[in-house]
PDB file of C-alpha atoms in Angstrom:
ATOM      1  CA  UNK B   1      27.207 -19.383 -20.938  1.00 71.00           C
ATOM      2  CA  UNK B   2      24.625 -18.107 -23.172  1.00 68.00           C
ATOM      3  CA  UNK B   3      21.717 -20.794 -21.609  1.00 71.00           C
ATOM      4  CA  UNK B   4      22.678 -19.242 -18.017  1.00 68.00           C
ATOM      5  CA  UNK B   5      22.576 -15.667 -19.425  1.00 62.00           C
ATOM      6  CA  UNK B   6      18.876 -16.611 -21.060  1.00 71.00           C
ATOM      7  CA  UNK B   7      17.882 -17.982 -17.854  1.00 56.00           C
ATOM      8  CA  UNK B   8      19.472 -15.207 -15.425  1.00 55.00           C
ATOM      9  CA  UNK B   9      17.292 -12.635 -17.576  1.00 57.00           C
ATOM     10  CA  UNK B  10      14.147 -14.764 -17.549  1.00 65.00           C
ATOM     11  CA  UNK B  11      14.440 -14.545 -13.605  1.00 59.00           C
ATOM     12  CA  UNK B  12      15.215 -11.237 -13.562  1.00 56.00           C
ATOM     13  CA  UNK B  13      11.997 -10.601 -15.163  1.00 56.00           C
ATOM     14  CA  UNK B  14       9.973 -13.227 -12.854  1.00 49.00           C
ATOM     15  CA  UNK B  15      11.308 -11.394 -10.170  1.00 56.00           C
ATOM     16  CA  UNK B  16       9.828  -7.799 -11.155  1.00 57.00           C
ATOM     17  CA  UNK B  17       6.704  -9.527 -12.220  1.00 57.00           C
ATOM     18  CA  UNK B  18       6.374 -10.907  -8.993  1.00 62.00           C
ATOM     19  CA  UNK B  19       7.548  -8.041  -6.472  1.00 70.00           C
ATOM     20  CA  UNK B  20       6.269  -4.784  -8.705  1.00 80.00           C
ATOM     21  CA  UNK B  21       3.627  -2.739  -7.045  1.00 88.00           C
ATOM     22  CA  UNK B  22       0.101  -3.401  -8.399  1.00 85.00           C
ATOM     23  CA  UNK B  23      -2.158  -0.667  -7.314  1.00 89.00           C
ATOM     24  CA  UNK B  24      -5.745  -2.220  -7.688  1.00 85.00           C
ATOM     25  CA  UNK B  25      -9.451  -1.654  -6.970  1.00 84.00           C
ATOM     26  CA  UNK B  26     -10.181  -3.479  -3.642  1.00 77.00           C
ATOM     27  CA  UNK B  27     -14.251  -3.671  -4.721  1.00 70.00           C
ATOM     28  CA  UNK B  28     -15.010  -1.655  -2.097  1.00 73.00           C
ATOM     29  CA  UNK B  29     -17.055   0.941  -3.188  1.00 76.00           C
ATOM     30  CA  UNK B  30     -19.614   3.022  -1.285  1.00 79.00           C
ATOM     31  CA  UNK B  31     -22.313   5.811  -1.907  1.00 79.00           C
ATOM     32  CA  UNK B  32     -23.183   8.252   0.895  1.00 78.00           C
ATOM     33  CA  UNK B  33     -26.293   9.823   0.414  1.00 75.00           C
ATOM     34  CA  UNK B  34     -26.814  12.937   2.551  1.00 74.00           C
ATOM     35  CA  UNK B  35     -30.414  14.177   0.864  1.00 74.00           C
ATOM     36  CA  UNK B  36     -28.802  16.603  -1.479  1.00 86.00           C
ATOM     37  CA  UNK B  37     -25.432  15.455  -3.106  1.00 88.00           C
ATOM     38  CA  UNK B  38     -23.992  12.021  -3.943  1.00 89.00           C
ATOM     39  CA  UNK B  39     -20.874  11.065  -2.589  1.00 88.00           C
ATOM     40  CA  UNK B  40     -19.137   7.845  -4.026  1.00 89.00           C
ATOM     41  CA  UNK B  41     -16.287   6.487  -1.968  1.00 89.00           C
ATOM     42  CA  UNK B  42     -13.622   3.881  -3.866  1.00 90.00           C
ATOM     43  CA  UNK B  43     -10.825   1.821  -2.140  1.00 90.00           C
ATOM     44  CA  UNK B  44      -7.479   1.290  -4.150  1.00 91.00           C
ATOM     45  CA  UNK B  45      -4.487  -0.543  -2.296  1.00 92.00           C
ATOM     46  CA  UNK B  46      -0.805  -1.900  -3.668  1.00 92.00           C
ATOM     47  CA  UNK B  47      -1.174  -5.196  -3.923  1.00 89.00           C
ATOM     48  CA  UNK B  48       2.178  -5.877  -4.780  1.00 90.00           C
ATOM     49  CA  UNK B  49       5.447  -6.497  -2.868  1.00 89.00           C
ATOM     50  CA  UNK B  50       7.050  -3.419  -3.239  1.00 91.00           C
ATOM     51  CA  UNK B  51       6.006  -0.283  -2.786  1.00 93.00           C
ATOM     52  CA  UNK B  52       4.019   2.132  -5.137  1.00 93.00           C
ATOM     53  CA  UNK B  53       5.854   5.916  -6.292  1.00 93.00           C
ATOM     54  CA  UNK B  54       4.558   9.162  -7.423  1.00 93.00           C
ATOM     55  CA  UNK B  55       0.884   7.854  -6.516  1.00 93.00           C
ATOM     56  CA  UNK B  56      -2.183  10.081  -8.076  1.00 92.00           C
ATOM     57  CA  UNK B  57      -5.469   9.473  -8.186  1.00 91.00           C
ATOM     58  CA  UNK B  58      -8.159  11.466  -9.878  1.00 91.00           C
ATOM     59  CA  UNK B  59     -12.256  10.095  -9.139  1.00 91.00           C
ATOM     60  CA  UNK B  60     -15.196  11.640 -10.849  1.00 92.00           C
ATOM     61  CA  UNK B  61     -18.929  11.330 -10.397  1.00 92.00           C
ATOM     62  CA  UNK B  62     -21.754  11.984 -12.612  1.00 92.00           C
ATOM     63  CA  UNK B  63     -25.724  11.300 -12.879  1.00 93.00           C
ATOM     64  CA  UNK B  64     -26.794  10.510 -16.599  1.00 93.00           C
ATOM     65  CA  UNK B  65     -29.934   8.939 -18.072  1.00 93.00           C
ATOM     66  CA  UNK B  66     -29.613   5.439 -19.288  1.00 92.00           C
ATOM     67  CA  UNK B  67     -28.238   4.703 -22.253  1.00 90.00           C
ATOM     68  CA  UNK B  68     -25.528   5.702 -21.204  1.00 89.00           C
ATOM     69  CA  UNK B  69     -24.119   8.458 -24.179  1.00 88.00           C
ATOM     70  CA  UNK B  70     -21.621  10.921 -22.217  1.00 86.00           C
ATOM     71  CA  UNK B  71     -17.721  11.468 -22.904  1.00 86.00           C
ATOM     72  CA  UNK B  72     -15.943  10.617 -20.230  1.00 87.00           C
ATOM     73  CA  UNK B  73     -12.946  12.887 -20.096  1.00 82.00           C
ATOM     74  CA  UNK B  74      -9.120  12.141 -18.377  1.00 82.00           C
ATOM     75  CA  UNK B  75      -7.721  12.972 -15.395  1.00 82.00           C
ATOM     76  CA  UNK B  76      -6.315  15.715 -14.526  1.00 83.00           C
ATOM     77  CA  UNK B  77      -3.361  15.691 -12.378  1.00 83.00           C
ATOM     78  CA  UNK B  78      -2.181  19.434 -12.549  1.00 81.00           C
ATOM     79  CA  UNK B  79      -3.171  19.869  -8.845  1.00 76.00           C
ATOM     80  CA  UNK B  80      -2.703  16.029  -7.342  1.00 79.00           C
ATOM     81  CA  UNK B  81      -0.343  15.600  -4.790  1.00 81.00           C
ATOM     82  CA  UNK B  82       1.504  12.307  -4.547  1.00 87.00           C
ATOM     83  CA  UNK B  83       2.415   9.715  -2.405  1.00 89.00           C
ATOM     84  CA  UNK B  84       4.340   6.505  -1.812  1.00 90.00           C
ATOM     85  CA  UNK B  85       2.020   3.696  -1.746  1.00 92.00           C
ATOM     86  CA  UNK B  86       3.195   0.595   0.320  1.00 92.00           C
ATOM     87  CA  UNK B  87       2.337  -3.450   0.019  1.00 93.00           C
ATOM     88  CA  UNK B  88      -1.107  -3.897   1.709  1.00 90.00           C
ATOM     89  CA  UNK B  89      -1.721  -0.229   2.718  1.00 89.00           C
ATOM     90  CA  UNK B  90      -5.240   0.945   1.082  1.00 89.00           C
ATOM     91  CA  UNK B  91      -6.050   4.437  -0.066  1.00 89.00           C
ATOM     92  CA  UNK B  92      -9.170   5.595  -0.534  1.00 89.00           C
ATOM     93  CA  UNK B  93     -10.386   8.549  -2.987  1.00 88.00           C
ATOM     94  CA  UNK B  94     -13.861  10.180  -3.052  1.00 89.00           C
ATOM     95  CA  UNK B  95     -16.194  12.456  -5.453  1.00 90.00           C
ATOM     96  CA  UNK B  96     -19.035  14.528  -4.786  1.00 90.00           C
ATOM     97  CA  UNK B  97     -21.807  15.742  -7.196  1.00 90.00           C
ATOM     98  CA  UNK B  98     -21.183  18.977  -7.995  1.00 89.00           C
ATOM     99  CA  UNK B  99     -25.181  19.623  -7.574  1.00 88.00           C
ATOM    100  CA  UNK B 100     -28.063  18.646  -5.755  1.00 88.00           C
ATOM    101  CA  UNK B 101     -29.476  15.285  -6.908  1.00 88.00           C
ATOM    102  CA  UNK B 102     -33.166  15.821  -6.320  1.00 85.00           C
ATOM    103  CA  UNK B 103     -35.326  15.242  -9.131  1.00 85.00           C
ATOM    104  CA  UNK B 104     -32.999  12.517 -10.790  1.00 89.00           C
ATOM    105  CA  UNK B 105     -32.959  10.290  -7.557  1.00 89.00           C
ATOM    106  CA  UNK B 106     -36.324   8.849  -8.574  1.00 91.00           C
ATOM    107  CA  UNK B 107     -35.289   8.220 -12.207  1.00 94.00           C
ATOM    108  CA  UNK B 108     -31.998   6.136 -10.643  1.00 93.00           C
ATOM    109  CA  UNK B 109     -34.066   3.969  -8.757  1.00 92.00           C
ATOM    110  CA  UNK B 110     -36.152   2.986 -11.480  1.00 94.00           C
ATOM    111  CA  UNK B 111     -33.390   2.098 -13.617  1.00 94.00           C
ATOM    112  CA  UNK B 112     -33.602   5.031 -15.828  1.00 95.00           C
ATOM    113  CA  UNK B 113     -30.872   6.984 -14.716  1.00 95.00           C
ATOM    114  CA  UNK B 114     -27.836   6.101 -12.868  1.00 94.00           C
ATOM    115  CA  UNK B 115     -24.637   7.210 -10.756  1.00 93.00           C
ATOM    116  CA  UNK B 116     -21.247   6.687 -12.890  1.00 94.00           C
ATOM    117  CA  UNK B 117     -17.963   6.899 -11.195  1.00 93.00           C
ATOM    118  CA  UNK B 118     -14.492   7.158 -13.254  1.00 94.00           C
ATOM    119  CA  UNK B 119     -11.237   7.803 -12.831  1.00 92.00           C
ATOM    120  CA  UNK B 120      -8.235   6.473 -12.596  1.00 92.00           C
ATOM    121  CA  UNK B 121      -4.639   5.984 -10.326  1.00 93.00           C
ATOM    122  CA  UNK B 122      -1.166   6.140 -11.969  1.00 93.00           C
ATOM    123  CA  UNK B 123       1.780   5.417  -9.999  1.00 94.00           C
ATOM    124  CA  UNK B 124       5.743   4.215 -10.410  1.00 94.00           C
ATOM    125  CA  UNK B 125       6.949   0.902 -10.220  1.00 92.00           C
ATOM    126  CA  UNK B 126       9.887   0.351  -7.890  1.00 89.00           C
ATOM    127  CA  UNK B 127      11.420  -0.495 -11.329  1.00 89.00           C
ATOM    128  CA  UNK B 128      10.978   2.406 -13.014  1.00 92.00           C
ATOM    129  CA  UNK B 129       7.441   1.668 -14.586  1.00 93.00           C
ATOM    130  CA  UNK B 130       4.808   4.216 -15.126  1.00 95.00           C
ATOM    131  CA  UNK B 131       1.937   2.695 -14.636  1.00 94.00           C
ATOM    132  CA  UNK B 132      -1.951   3.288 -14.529  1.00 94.00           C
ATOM    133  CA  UNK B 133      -5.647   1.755 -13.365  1.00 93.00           C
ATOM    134  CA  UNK B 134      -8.787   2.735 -14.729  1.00 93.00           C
ATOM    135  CA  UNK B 135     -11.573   2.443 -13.157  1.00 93.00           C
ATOM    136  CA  UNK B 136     -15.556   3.260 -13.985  1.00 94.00           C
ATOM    137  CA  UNK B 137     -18.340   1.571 -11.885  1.00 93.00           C
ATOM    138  CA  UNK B 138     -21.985   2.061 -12.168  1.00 93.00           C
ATOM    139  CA  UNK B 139     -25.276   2.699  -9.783  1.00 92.00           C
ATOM    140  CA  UNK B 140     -28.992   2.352 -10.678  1.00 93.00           C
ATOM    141  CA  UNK B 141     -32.364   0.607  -9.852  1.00 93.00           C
ATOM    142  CA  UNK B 142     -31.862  -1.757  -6.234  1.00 92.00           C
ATOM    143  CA  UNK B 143     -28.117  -1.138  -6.512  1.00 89.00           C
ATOM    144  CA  UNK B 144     -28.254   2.947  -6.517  1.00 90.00           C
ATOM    145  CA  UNK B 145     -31.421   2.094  -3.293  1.00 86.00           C
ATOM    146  CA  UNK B 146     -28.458   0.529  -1.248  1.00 86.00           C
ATOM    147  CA  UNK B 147     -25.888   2.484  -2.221  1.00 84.00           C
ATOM    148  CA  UNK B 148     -23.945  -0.134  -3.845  1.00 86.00           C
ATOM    149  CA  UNK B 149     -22.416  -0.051  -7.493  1.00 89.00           C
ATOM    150  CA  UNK B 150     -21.335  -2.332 -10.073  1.00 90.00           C
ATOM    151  CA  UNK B 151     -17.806  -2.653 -12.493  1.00 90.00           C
ATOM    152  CA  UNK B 152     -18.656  -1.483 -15.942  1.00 90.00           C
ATOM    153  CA  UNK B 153     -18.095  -3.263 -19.073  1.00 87.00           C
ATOM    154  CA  UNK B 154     -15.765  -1.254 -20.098  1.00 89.00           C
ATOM    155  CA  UNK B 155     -13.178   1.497 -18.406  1.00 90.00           C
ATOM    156  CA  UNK B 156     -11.257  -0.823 -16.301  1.00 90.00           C
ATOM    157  CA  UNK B 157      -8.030  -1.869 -17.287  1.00 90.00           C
ATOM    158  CA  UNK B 158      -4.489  -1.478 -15.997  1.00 87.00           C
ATOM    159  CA  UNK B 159      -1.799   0.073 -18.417  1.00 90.00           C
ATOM    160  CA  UNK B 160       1.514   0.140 -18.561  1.00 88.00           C
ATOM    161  CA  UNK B 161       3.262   3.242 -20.239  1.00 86.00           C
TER     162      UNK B 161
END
C-alpha cells in the first residue's frame, strides 16, 4: 500500500510538471525606430497545457553607455491589469523611451552604448503556483542597426514563489 501511495504521489507530481502553464519568452523581440523614441516590442506565450492566471507583465527600456553599471529596478504592478493566459496563445508587451534618442543613436551603433530591455511576467499556475519570468535583452553595434537584440547574461530566469 505504501509503494502505490509513493508512486500515486510521484504521478501526481509528473502530471503538474507536465500540464502547468509555463509563460516563456518566444525570442521574438523587435525595435521600432520612428526617428525620435525607441520602441522595443517582446513576445511571451504559455507554453504549457493549462492555462496561465492573474497574468502581469511589466517591460522597461533604457539607453546606457557600455559597461553596463545601472540598477535595474522591479516591476511594478500597482496599475497592471490581468489576464488569463491560455496554451499556445502569445501576448505581447511593449516599452517606449521616455525621451528622444538623438545624440546616443550614434554611440549604439558603434558599440558604445546600447538599448536594454527588462522586465518581467508573473502569473498563477492552474495549481495554485505563483510564478514569475525575468527577462533582460540587449541592443548595440549591427544588432541595435537592425533592430534586433540579444538575451543577456544575466536577468533571465523563471521563479517559482
Amino acid at each position: 500500500a505504501l509503494d502505490s501511495a509513493e508512486a500515486a504521489l510521484q504521478q501526481t507530481a509528473h502530471l503538474k510538471q507536465s500540464t502547468r502553464a509555463y509563460v516563456l519568452s518566444t525570442h521574438e523581440f523587435r525595435m521600432e525606430n520612428d526617428g525620435q523614441k525607441l520602441r522595443a516590442i517582446v513576445k511571451f506565450s504559455n507554453c504549457g497545457g493549462t492555462p496561465a492566471l492573474n497574468v502581469k507583465g511589466c517591460i522597461y527600456i533604457n539607453v546606457v553607455t557600455l559597461p553596463i553599471s545601472m540598477v535595474f529596478h522591479e516591476a511594478d504592478y500597482e496599475n497592471a491589469s490581468s489576464a488569463p493566459l491560455a496554451p499556445g496563445v502569445p501576448v505581447i508587451f511593449s516599452a517606449t523611451t521616455k525621451n528622444e534618442v538623438t545624440w546616443e543613436r550614434e554611440q549604439i551603433g558603434l558599440g558604445k552604448a546600447c538599448v536594454i530591455v527588462w522586465g518581467d511576467v508573473t502569473y498563477q499556475d492552474i495549481f495554485g503556483k505563483n510564478r514569475t519570468t525575468k527577462l533582460r535583452i540587449i541592443s548595440t553595434g549591427e544588432e541595435f542597426k537592425g533592430g534586433l537584440f540579444e538575451i543577456c547574461e544575466e536577468g533571465n530566469e523563471i521563479i517559482d514563489h
